[in-house]
Coordinates of C-alpha atoms in Angstrom, one line a residue:
M1 CA 7.7 -51.9 -56.5
A2 CA 8.5 -50.1 -53.4
A3 CA 6.0 -47.7 -52.0
V4 CA 6.9 -44.0 -52.4
A5 CA 6.7 -42.1 -49.2
P6 CA 4.6 -39.0 -49.4
T7 CA 6.3 -35.8 -49.1
F8 CA 5.0 -32.8 -47.4
P9 CA 6.5 -29.1 -47.9
A10 CA 9.1 -28.5 -45.3
P11 CA 7.8 -26.1 -42.5
P12 CA 9.0 -22.5 -43.1
D13 CA 12.1 -21.5 -41.0
E14 CA 11.1 -19.4 -38.0
R15 CA 13.6 -16.7 -39.0
L16 CA 11.9 -16.4 -42.6
R17 CA 8.4 -15.9 -41.4
P18 CA 7.0 -12.7 -42.2
I19 CA 6.6 -9.8 -39.9
A20 CA 3.8 -10.3 -37.2
D21 CA 0.4 -9.3 -38.1
P22 CA -0.9 -5.8 -37.4
Q23 CA -2.7 -7.0 -34.1
Q24 CA 0.6 -8.7 -32.8
R25 CA 2.5 -5.5 -33.9
L26 CA 0.0 -3.3 -31.9
A27 CA 0.1 -5.4 -28.8
Q28 CA 4.1 -5.4 -29.0
G29 CA 3.9 -1.7 -29.4
L30 CA 1.8 -1.3 -26.3
L31 CA 4.0 -3.5 -24.3
L32 CA 6.9 -1.3 -25.2
L33 CA 5.0 1.8 -24.4
A34 CA 4.1 0.2 -21.1
C35 CA 7.6 -0.4 -20.3
A36 CA 8.9 3.1 -21.4
T37 CA 6.3 4.5 -19.0
L38 CA 7.5 2.4 -16.1
L39 CA 11.1 3.5 -16.7
L40 CA 10.3 7.1 -17.1
L41 CA 8.1 7.2 -14.2
L42 CA 10.0 5.0 -11.7
L43 CA 13.6 4.3 -12.8
A44 CA 14.5 7.8 -14.1
P45 CA 13.5 9.5 -11.0
L46 CA 15.4 7.0 -8.9
A47 CA 18.4 7.5 -11.1
A48 CA 18.0 11.3 -10.6
I49 CA 18.5 10.8 -6.9
L50 CA 21.7 8.8 -7.4
V51 CA 23.1 11.5 -9.6
K52 CA 22.1 14.3 -7.3
S53 CA 24.0 12.5 -4.4
V54 CA 27.4 12.5 -6.0
Q55 CA 27.2 16.2 -7.1
D56 CA 27.5 19.5 -5.3
K57 CA 25.1 22.4 -5.6
D58 CA 26.8 23.5 -8.9
G59 CA 26.4 20.0 -10.4
T60 CA 30.0 19.2 -10.1
F61 CA 30.8 15.5 -9.5
V62 CA 32.1 15.3 -5.9
G63 CA 31.7 11.3 -5.4
L64 CA 31.1 10.2 -1.9
A65 CA 31.9 13.4 -0.3
H66 CA 28.3 13.8 0.7
F67 CA 28.0 10.2 2.1
R68 CA 31.4 10.9 4.1
A69 CA 29.9 14.1 5.8
Y70 CA 26.6 12.3 6.5
L71 CA 28.6 9.5 8.3
Q72 CA 30.7 12.0 10.3
S73 CA 27.1 13.7 11.5
P74 CA 26.0 12.5 15.0
A75 CA 22.6 13.9 14.6
L76 CA 21.9 12.4 11.2
L77 CA 23.5 9.0 12.4
Q78 CA 21.2 9.4 15.4
S79 CA 18.3 9.6 13.3
A80 CA 19.2 6.5 11.3
W81 CA 19.2 4.6 14.7
N82 CA 16.0 6.1 15.7
T83 CA 14.5 5.0 12.6
L84 CA 15.8 1.4 12.8
W85 CA 14.9 0.8 16.5
V86 CA 11.6 2.3 16.5
A87 CA 10.5 0.4 13.4
T88 CA 11.8 -2.9 15.0
V89 CA 9.8 -2.2 18.3
V90 CA 6.6 -1.5 16.1
T91 CA 7.1 -4.7 14.2
L92 CA 7.4 -6.7 17.4
I93 CA 4.2 -5.2 18.7
T94 CA 2.1 -5.2 15.7
V95 CA 2.8 -8.7 14.1
P96 CA 1.9 -10.7 17.4
L97 CA -1.2 -8.4 17.9
A98 CA -2.3 -9.2 14.2
F99 CA -1.4 -12.8 14.5
T100 CA -3.6 -13.3 17.3
F101 CA -6.6 -11.4 16.1
A102 CA -6.2 -13.2 12.8
Y103 CA -6.1 -16.4 14.8
A104 CA -9.5 -15.6 16.6
L105 CA -11.2 -14.7 13.4
T106 CA -10.2 -18.0 11.6
R107 CA -9.7 -20.5 14.6
S108 CA -12.7 -19.9 16.9
C109 CA -16.3 -19.7 16.7
M110 CA -16.8 -16.6 18.7
P111 CA -19.8 -14.2 17.8
G112 CA -19.3 -11.2 15.7
R113 CA -16.2 -12.2 13.7
N114 CA -17.5 -10.1 10.7
V115 CA -17.9 -6.9 12.7
F116 CA -14.3 -7.4 14.3
R117 CA -13.0 -7.8 10.9
L118 CA -14.4 -4.7 9.9
I119 CA -13.4 -2.6 12.7
A120 CA -9.9 -4.0 12.5
L121 CA -9.7 -2.5 9.0
T122 CA -11.3 0.8 9.7
P123 CA -7.4 2.4 10.0
I124 CA -7.1 1.9 6.3
L125 CA -9.5 4.6 5.6
A126 CA -7.7 7.4 7.6
P127 CA -4.5 9.2 7.1
S128 CA -1.9 8.0 9.7
M129 CA -2.0 11.6 11.0
L130 CA -5.3 10.8 12.3
A131 CA -3.8 8.4 14.9
A132 CA -1.2 10.8 15.9
I133 CA -3.8 13.6 16.4
S134 CA -5.9 11.2 18.5
F135 CA -3.4 9.9 20.8
I136 CA -2.4 13.6 21.4
Q137 CA -5.8 14.1 22.6
W138 CA -5.8 11.0 24.8
F139 CA -2.1 11.2 26.2
G140 CA -0.9 14.9 25.2
N141 CA -0.2 17.6 27.7
Q142 CA -3.6 18.2 28.0
G143 CA -4.9 14.8 27.4
A144 CA -7.8 12.8 28.9
L145 CA -5.5 9.8 30.2
K146 CA -2.1 11.6 30.3
G147 CA -1.4 10.2 33.7
L148 CA -1.4 6.7 32.3
L149 CA 2.0 7.4 30.8
L150 CA 3.4 7.8 34.3
G151 CA 5.2 11.1 33.4
Q152 CA 6.3 10.3 30.0
S153 CA 5.8 12.3 27.0
V154 CA 3.7 11.0 24.2
Y155 CA 5.7 13.5 21.9
G156 CA 8.5 11.3 20.8
P157 CA 9.2 7.5 20.2
I158 CA 6.1 6.4 22.5
G159 CA 3.7 8.4 20.4
I160 CA 5.2 7.3 17.1
I161 CA 5.2 3.5 18.2
I162 CA 1.5 3.7 19.3
S163 CA 0.4 5.6 16.5
A164 CA 2.2 3.4 14.0
T165 CA 1.0 0.4 15.6
Y166 CA -2.6 1.5 15.2
A167 CA -1.9 2.6 11.4
I168 CA -0.2 -0.4 10.4
F169 CA -2.3 -3.0 12.1
P170 CA -4.8 -3.6 9.4
H171 CA -2.1 -4.2 6.9
A172 CA -0.4 -6.9 9.0
L173 CA -3.5 -8.4 9.9
M174 CA -4.6 -8.9 5.9
I175 CA -1.6 -10.6 5.1
V176 CA -1.6 -12.9 8.2
L177 CA -5.2 -13.6 7.9
T178 CA -4.6 -14.8 4.1
A179 CA -2.0 -17.0 5.1
M180 CA -4.3 -18.7 8.0
L181 CA -7.2 -19.3 5.8
L182 CA -5.0 -21.6 3.7
A183 CA -4.9 -24.1 6.4
D184 CA -5.6 -27.7 5.5
R185 CA -8.3 -29.2 7.8
R186 CA -7.1 -32.7 7.1
L187 CA -3.7 -31.9 9.0
F188 CA -5.4 -31.0 12.2
E189 CA -7.9 -34.0 11.9
A190 CA -4.8 -36.5 11.8
A191 CA -3.2 -34.8 14.6
E192 CA -6.4 -35.0 16.8
S193 CA -6.5 -39.0 15.7
L194 CA -3.0 -39.2 17.1
G195 CA -4.0 -37.4 20.4
T196 CA -1.8 -34.4 19.7
S197 CA -2.2 -31.6 22.2
A198 CA -3.6 -28.0 21.1
W199 CA -0.2 -26.4 21.9
R200 CA 1.8 -29.0 19.9
K201 CA -0.6 -28.5 17.0
F202 CA -0.1 -24.9 17.2
F203 CA 3.6 -25.0 17.1
T204 CA 3.8 -28.0 14.4
I205 CA 1.0 -27.1 12.0
T206 CA -0.3 -23.6 12.6
L207 CA 2.9 -21.7 13.0
P208 CA 4.6 -23.5 9.9
S209 CA 1.8 -23.1 7.7
A210 CA 1.6 -19.3 8.4
R211 CA 5.2 -18.6 8.9
Y212 CA 5.6 -17.0 5.4
G213 CA 2.7 -14.6 6.0
I214 CA 4.0 -13.6 9.3
V215 CA 7.7 -12.9 7.8
S216 CA 6.0 -10.9 5.1
A217 CA 3.8 -9.0 7.4
A218 CA 6.8 -8.1 9.7
M219 CA 8.6 -6.9 6.6
V220 CA 5.4 -4.6 5.6
V221 CA 5.4 -3.3 9.0
F222 CA 8.9 -2.5 9.3
S223 CA 9.0 -1.0 5.8
Y224 CA 5.9 1.1 6.7
T225 CA 7.2 2.6 9.7
V226 CA 10.6 3.5 8.3
S227 CA 9.2 5.4 5.2
D228 CA 6.3 6.9 7.1
F229 CA 6.3 10.8 7.3
G230 CA 3.0 12.1 8.8
I231 CA 3.0 10.1 12.2
P232 CA 6.6 11.3 13.3
K233 CA 5.9 14.8 12.0
V234 CA 2.7 15.3 14.0
I235 CA 3.7 13.6 17.3
G236 CA 7.4 13.1 17.0
G237 CA 8.3 16.2 18.8
N238 CA 12.2 16.6 18.7
F239 CA 12.6 12.9 18.2
H240 CA 14.2 12.8 14.6
V241 CA 13.8 10.0 12.1
L242 CA 15.2 9.7 8.6
A243 CA 11.8 11.0 7.1
I244 CA 11.9 13.9 8.9
D245 CA 15.6 14.5 7.9
I246 CA 14.8 14.3 4.2
Y247 CA 11.8 16.8 4.7
Q248 CA 14.2 19.3 6.6
Q249 CA 17.0 19.0 4.2
V250 CA 14.8 19.5 1.2
I251 CA 12.2 22.1 2.6
G252 CA 13.8 23.6 5.4
Q253 CA 17.4 24.1 4.3
Q254 CA 17.1 23.4 0.4
N255 CA 20.0 21.1 0.6
F256 CA 18.9 18.8 -2.2
N257 CA 22.1 17.0 -2.4
R258 CA 22.3 16.0 1.3
G259 CA 18.5 15.2 1.0
A260 CA 19.3 12.9 -2.0
V261 CA 22.0 11.4 0.5
V262 CA 19.4 10.8 3.4
G263 CA 16.8 9.3 0.7
L264 CA 19.4 6.8 -0.3
I265 CA 19.8 5.7 3.3
L266 CA 16.2 5.7 4.0
L267 CA 15.8 3.3 0.9
L268 CA 18.6 0.8 2.3
P269 CA 16.4 -0.7 5.3
V270 CA 13.3 -0.9 3.1
V271 CA 15.0 -2.7 0.2
F272 CA 16.5 -5.0 2.9
A273 CA 13.0 -5.9 4.3
F274 CA 11.7 -6.3 0.6
T275 CA 14.6 -8.7 -0.3
V276 CA 14.1 -10.7 2.8
D277 CA 10.3 -11.0 2.0
A278 CA 11.1 -11.9 -1.6
F279 CA 13.4 -14.6 -0.7
M280 CA 11.1 -16.0 1.8
Q281 CA 8.1 -16.2 -0.8
R282 CA 10.4 -17.8 -3.4
S283 CA 11.3 -20.4 -0.8
Q284 CA 7.7 -21.0 0.1
Q285 CA 6.4 -24.3 -0.2
S286 CA 2.5 -25.0 -1.0
H287 CA 0.6 -26.0 2.1
F288 CA -2.8 -25.8 0.4
S289 CA -3.3 -28.5 -2.4
S290 CA -6.1 -28.9 -4.8
R291 CA -7.3 -31.9 -2.5
A292 CA -7.1 -29.5 0.8
V293 CA -10.1 -29.1 2.8
A294 CA -10.7 -25.6 4.1
Y295 CA -10.4 -25.2 7.9
A296 CA -13.5 -25.3 9.9
A297 CA -13.4 -24.1 13.5
R298 CA -15.2 -26.3 16.3
P299 CA -16.9 -24.5 19.1
S300 CA -14.9 -24.3 22.3
R301 CA -16.4 -22.2 25.0
G302 CA -13.3 -21.2 26.9
F303 CA -11.3 -20.4 24.0
D304 CA -13.9 -18.7 22.0
T305 CA -14.8 -16.5 25.2
A306 CA -11.1 -15.7 25.3
M307 CA -10.7 -14.8 21.9
F308 CA -14.1 -12.8 22.0
I309 CA -12.5 -10.7 24.8
Y310 CA -9.2 -10.2 23.0
C311 CA -11.0 -9.0 19.8
S312 CA -13.2 -6.9 21.8
I313 CA -10.6 -5.0 23.6
I314 CA -8.9 -4.6 20.4
S315 CA -11.8 -3.4 18.6
V316 CA -12.8 -1.0 21.6
L317 CA -9.3 0.5 21.4
M318 CA -9.4 1.2 17.7
L319 CA -12.7 2.7 17.8
A320 CA -11.6 4.8 20.7
V321 CA -8.7 6.3 18.6
L322 CA -11.0 6.8 15.6
G323 CA -13.8 8.4 17.8
M324 CA -11.6 10.5 19.5
A325 CA -10.3 12.3 16.4
I326 CA -14.0 12.6 15.1
Y327 CA -15.0 14.0 18.6
T328 CA -12.2 16.6 18.6
S329 CA -13.7 17.8 15.0
F330 CA -16.9 18.6 16.7
I331 CA -16.2 20.4 19.9
K332 CA -15.4 23.9 20.3
L333 CA -12.0 24.0 22.2
W334 CA -10.4 21.0 23.8
P335 CA -10.4 20.7 26.9
Y336 CA -12.0 23.7 27.8
D337 CA -15.1 24.0 26.0
L338 CA -16.5 20.5 25.1
S339 CA -19.8 21.6 23.7
F340 CA -20.8 20.5 20.2
S341 CA -19.8 22.9 17.4
L342 CA -19.3 22.9 13.7
R343 CA -16.6 25.8 14.0
H344 CA -13.6 23.5 12.7
Y345 CA -15.3 22.7 9.5
V346 CA -16.9 26.1 9.0
Y347 CA -14.2 28.4 10.2
G348 CA -11.1 26.0 10.1
L349 CA -11.9 24.5 6.8
V350 CA -14.3 26.5 4.8
D351 CA -13.5 30.1 5.8
G352 CA -9.8 29.2 6.3
G353 CA -9.7 28.2 2.5
V354 CA -8.6 24.9 3.5
I355 CA -11.7 23.0 2.1
D356 CA -10.0 23.3 -1.5
S357 CA -7.4 20.9 -0.3
Y358 CA -10.0 18.4 0.3
F359 CA -11.6 18.7 -3.2
N360 CA -8.1 18.3 -4.5
S361 CA -7.8 15.0 -2.8
V362 CA -10.9 13.8 -4.0
K363 CA -10.2 14.8 -7.5
L364 CA -6.8 13.2 -7.0
G365 CA -8.6 10.0 -5.8
F366 CA -10.9 9.6 -8.9
L367 CA -8.1 10.4 -11.4
T368 CA -5.7 7.9 -9.7
A369 CA -8.3 5.1 -9.7
L370 CA -9.4 5.9 -13.3
F371 CA -6.0 6.1 -14.9
G372 CA -4.2 3.9 -12.6
T373 CA -6.6 0.9 -13.0
L374 CA -6.3 1.5 -16.9
L375 CA -2.5 1.5 -16.7
V376 CA -2.1 -1.5 -14.2
F377 CA -4.8 -3.8 -15.7
L378 CA -4.0 -3.1 -19.3
T379 CA -0.2 -3.6 -18.7
A380 CA -1.1 -6.9 -16.9
Y381 CA -3.2 -8.2 -19.6
L382 CA -0.4 -7.2 -22.2
I383 CA 2.4 -9.3 -20.3
E384 CA 0.2 -12.3 -19.4
K385 CA -2.0 -12.7 -22.4
T386 CA -0.1 -11.6 -25.6
R387 CA 2.7 -13.1 -27.3
G388 CA 6.4 -12.3 -28.1
M389 CA 9.0 -10.0 -26.7
N390 CA 9.8 -12.2 -23.8
A391 CA 12.6 -9.8 -22.5
T392 CA 10.2 -6.7 -22.4
R393 CA 7.7 -9.0 -20.5
G394 CA 10.6 -9.7 -18.1
A395 CA 11.5 -6.1 -17.7
I396 CA 8.0 -5.0 -17.0
R397 CA 7.5 -7.7 -14.3
L398 CA 10.7 -6.5 -12.3
L399 CA 9.7 -2.9 -12.9
A400 CA 6.3 -3.6 -11.3
S401 CA 8.0 -5.2 -8.2
I402 CA 10.2 -2.3 -7.5
P403 CA 7.8 0.4 -6.1
M404 CA 7.0 -1.9 -2.9
A405 CA 10.6 -1.2 -1.9
V406 CA 10.8 2.5 -2.7
P407 CA 9.3 4.7 0.4
G408 CA 7.2 7.5 -0.9
M409 CA 9.5 10.2 0.3
V410 CA 12.3 8.8 -1.9
L411 CA 9.9 8.6 -5.0
G412 CA 8.7 12.0 -4.3
L413 CA 12.4 13.4 -4.0
G414 CA 13.4 11.4 -7.2
Y415 CA 10.4 13.2 -9.0
I416 CA 11.6 16.6 -7.7
F417 CA 15.2 16.0 -9.3
F418 CA 13.7 14.5 -12.5
F419 CA 10.8 16.4 -13.3
N420 CA 11.9 19.9 -12.2
E421 CA 14.9 20.0 -14.4
P422 CA 14.6 22.6 -17.0
R423 CA 15.9 20.5 -19.8
N424 CA 13.7 17.6 -19.3
P425 CA 10.8 17.7 -22.0
F426 CA 8.4 16.6 -19.2
N427 CA 9.2 19.5 -17.2
F428 CA 5.8 21.0 -17.6
L429 CA 4.3 18.2 -15.2
Y430 CA 6.0 19.6 -12.3
G431 CA 3.7 21.6 -10.0
T432 CA 0.2 20.3 -11.5
M433 CA -2.2 17.7 -10.5
A434 CA -1.0 15.4 -13.2
I435 CA 2.4 14.7 -11.4
L436 CA 0.4 14.0 -8.4
V437 CA -1.6 11.4 -10.0
L438 CA 1.4 10.0 -11.7
S439 CA 3.6 9.5 -8.3
T440 CA 0.3 8.2 -6.6
I441 CA -0.2 5.3 -9.1
I442 CA 3.5 4.5 -9.3
H443 CA 3.8 4.4 -5.4
Y444 CA 0.9 1.9 -5.2
Y445 CA 1.6 0.2 -8.4
T446 CA 2.9 -3.3 -6.8
S447 CA -0.1 -4.3 -4.9
S448 CA -2.4 -3.3 -7.9
H449 CA -0.4 -5.0 -10.3
L450 CA -0.3 -8.4 -8.3
T451 CA -3.9 -8.2 -8.1
A452 CA -4.6 -7.9 -11.7
V453 CA -2.0 -10.7 -12.6
T454 CA -3.7 -13.0 -10.1
A455 CA -6.9 -12.4 -11.6
L456 CA -5.7 -12.9 -15.3
K457 CA -3.5 -16.1 -14.3
A458 CA -7.1 -17.5 -13.3
L459 CA -7.9 -17.4 -17.1
D460 CA -7.1 -20.0 -19.6
N461 CA -5.0 -18.9 -22.3
E462 CA -7.3 -20.7 -24.7
F463 CA -9.7 -17.7 -24.8
E464 CA -6.7 -15.7 -26.7
A465 CA -5.8 -18.6 -28.8
V466 CA -9.2 -19.3 -30.2
S467 CA -9.7 -15.6 -30.7
A468 CA -6.6 -15.4 -32.8
S469 CA -7.6 -18.4 -34.7
L470 CA -10.9 -16.7 -35.5
K471 CA -9.2 -13.3 -36.5
V472 CA -10.6 -11.6 -33.5
P473 CA -8.6 -8.7 -32.5
F474 CA -6.9 -9.2 -29.1
Y475 CA -8.5 -5.8 -27.8
K476 CA -12.1 -7.1 -28.5
T477 CA -11.4 -10.5 -26.6
F478 CA -10.0 -8.2 -23.8
A479 CA -13.3 -6.0 -23.9
R480 CA -15.8 -8.9 -24.4
V481 CA -14.4 -11.5 -22.3
T482 CA -11.2 -10.9 -20.2
L483 CA -12.7 -7.5 -18.5
P484 CA -16.0 -8.8 -17.7
V485 CA -14.6 -12.0 -16.0
C486 CA -12.0 -9.8 -14.1
L487 CA -14.4 -7.1 -13.0
P488 CA -14.2 -7.8 -9.5
A489 CA -10.4 -7.5 -9.5
V490 CA -10.6 -4.4 -11.6
L491 CA -13.0 -2.8 -9.2
D492 CA -10.8 -3.8 -6.2
I493 CA -7.9 -2.0 -7.9
A494 CA -9.9 1.1 -8.3
R495 CA -11.0 1.2 -4.9
Y496 CA -7.4 0.5 -3.5
L497 CA -5.9 3.3 -5.6
F498 CA -8.8 6.0 -4.7
I499 CA -8.6 5.1 -0.9
N500 CA -4.7 5.2 -0.9
A501 CA -4.9 8.7 -3.0
M502 CA -7.1 10.1 -0.4
V503 CA -4.7 9.4 2.5
T504 CA -1.3 9.5 0.9
L505 CA 1.3 12.2 2.0
S506 CA 5.0 10.9 1.9
A507 CA 4.9 10.6 -1.9
V508 CA 3.4 14.0 -2.5
I509 CA 4.8 16.3 0.1
F510 CA 7.5 17.6 -2.1
L511 CA 5.3 18.0 -5.3
Y512 CA 2.3 19.8 -4.5
S513 CA 1.7 23.5 -5.5
P514 CA -0.5 26.0 -3.8
D515 CA -3.3 25.0 -6.5
T516 CA -2.8 21.3 -6.0
K517 CA -2.4 21.2 -2.1
L518 CA -3.9 17.8 -0.8
A519 CA -5.9 17.1 2.5
S520 CA -3.3 15.1 3.9
I521 CA -1.0 18.0 3.4
A522 CA -3.3 20.5 4.9
I523 CA -3.6 18.2 8.1
V524 CA 0.2 18.6 8.7
S525 CA 0.0 22.3 8.0
L526 CA -3.0 22.7 10.4
D527 CA -1.3 20.8 13.3
E528 CA 1.9 22.9 12.7
S529 CA -0.2 26.1 13.2
G530 CA -1.9 24.6 16.3
E531 CA -5.5 24.1 14.6
I532 CA -5.6 20.7 15.9
G533 CA -9.5 20.6 15.8
A534 CA -9.5 21.6 12.1
A535 CA -6.8 18.9 11.4
A536 CA -9.1 16.5 13.1
A537 CA -12.0 17.7 10.9
M538 CA -10.0 17.4 7.8
A539 CA -8.9 13.7 8.7
T540 CA -12.7 12.9 9.5
L541 CA -13.7 14.3 6.2
I542 CA -11.2 11.8 4.5
V543 CA -12.6 8.9 6.6
A544 CA -16.2 9.8 5.7
T545 CA -15.3 10.0 1.8
S546 CA -13.3 6.8 1.9
T547 CA -16.4 5.1 3.8
V548 CA -18.9 6.4 1.3
V549 CA -16.8 5.3 -1.6
C550 CA -16.4 1.7 0.0
I551 CA -20.2 1.5 0.2
V552 CA -20.6 2.7 -3.4
Y553 CA -18.2 0.1 -4.3
A554 CA -20.0 -2.7 -2.5
L555 CA -23.4 -1.6 -4.1
L556 CA -22.0 -1.1 -7.6
T557 CA -20.1 -4.4 -7.2
R558 CA -23.5 -6.2 -6.4
V559 CA -25.1 -4.7 -9.5
L560 CA -22.3 -5.1 -11.9
L561 CA -21.3 -8.7 -11.1
R562 CA -24.9 -9.7 -11.1
R563 CA -24.8 -8.9 -14.8
T564 CA -21.3 -10.0 -15.6
Q565 CA -20.6 -12.9 -13.3
A566 CA -24.2 -14.8 -13.9
W567 CA -21.9 -17.6 -15.5
R568 CA -20.4 -18.2 -12.1
A569 CA -24.0 -19.1 -10.6
P570 CA -24.9 -22.8 -10.4
M571 CA -27.5 -24.0 -13.0

């Protein structure tokens, strides 16, 4: 008699499965909410700019009439050309300087490398206007070293270029430094065994392995220069760039339609730079495998000395820029009375009623750090560690990458058009601290999102699988496992958002009200009124606050990580 094969019940058809359990429905609902939030705070304002650019003042559709008028305006075309060539020059100066500095930090055994790195990153703590104020004091009409410019004026492209180079240098350095740290020592050892010269190793190993970082740094520098408003406003003089044109069209002439056109023009070079960077990153090949050995520099007296001298020069110049701004804030009247005084802090800020803007910036920093970190990390967790709704996840990933390609002034302009519309149910946000917080979060969303995603991808998805099998809600797994393990990244995001909220200008220049005026905006106003000492004092307060926050962050990180990261320590 033939054996009868055992029968098993057929697996249920996927289409006939019951609706997901409540936990999965909650996760999917939160995903939809995150996607809707990004659509509301990012795409809707950008769409409002596009609509405004094809309408007249009465809201009538006029097609490309504003664009044709723009192309027929020699002054505005000159601004576009000025923006492009200045950004190109800044890129050509900054990237080689940053690459050489990163090369010195990673390829030499010079003393004081940590100190040099710390000094090189100090411009991040200051608003970009600090550099402009300092260079006016050094090379302006009454500057200490005005003779070094050989009769040229610092008010114009020269001032913009040197100020932008100072302000953007640390951003380029961090990108290039990350690429340099991924070098595989085995490649250099193989080259040495073959008798390869130092120059050939540089051109065949070092540059190829860092080329994507160099391109990325170049695109960041170019984009930052194109979209910056503070530096050309303070030291640009009569040299017009696109960011200044937007400000004049919107604030000076109340021509919102022309401002929308200039905003879209400003968006083009930044989008181009972002596209080039994305293409390069997509084509990047791994240069650091799981078997790679970290590069360790070998002492070389001549090379180490040369690199030490180079880094010393760069560090002294950076400290001179920061020091001049601080010095200006503590003297009575430059250059006639250089005696020590607190008058710029007392009379210029406190008695002048400007100090409130400083506290508004501190408030903005804390609110942005709190709510921005929650939004960024929770959204990243939902798209990386929950299941279902793949199309929504893809949309969120795309939306999260867009802010990096949107200049702050364009984003702020979009917020005017979208949130200042009386028929918009969210119109109540306009003119409040809330809209400043939301615009700042979105402006710096991409970098924070990438930090969160990188940390979450390092965690095995088995955590969520095991929790689901044990019927543990995903939010408990998030609170008890994911958040403690990723705490370093969470704290880093909070610090990043706070510091950028303290120094931001371009994204909020159109959105503040008299009650929500920020410190960075106050610096521009003080400079316009000729109170350069008070402007330097406000910039110094921002630097001091950011420095204190970084110190607190370091201490807090050490304490919290000792409790939550003990599992990392060897047994």
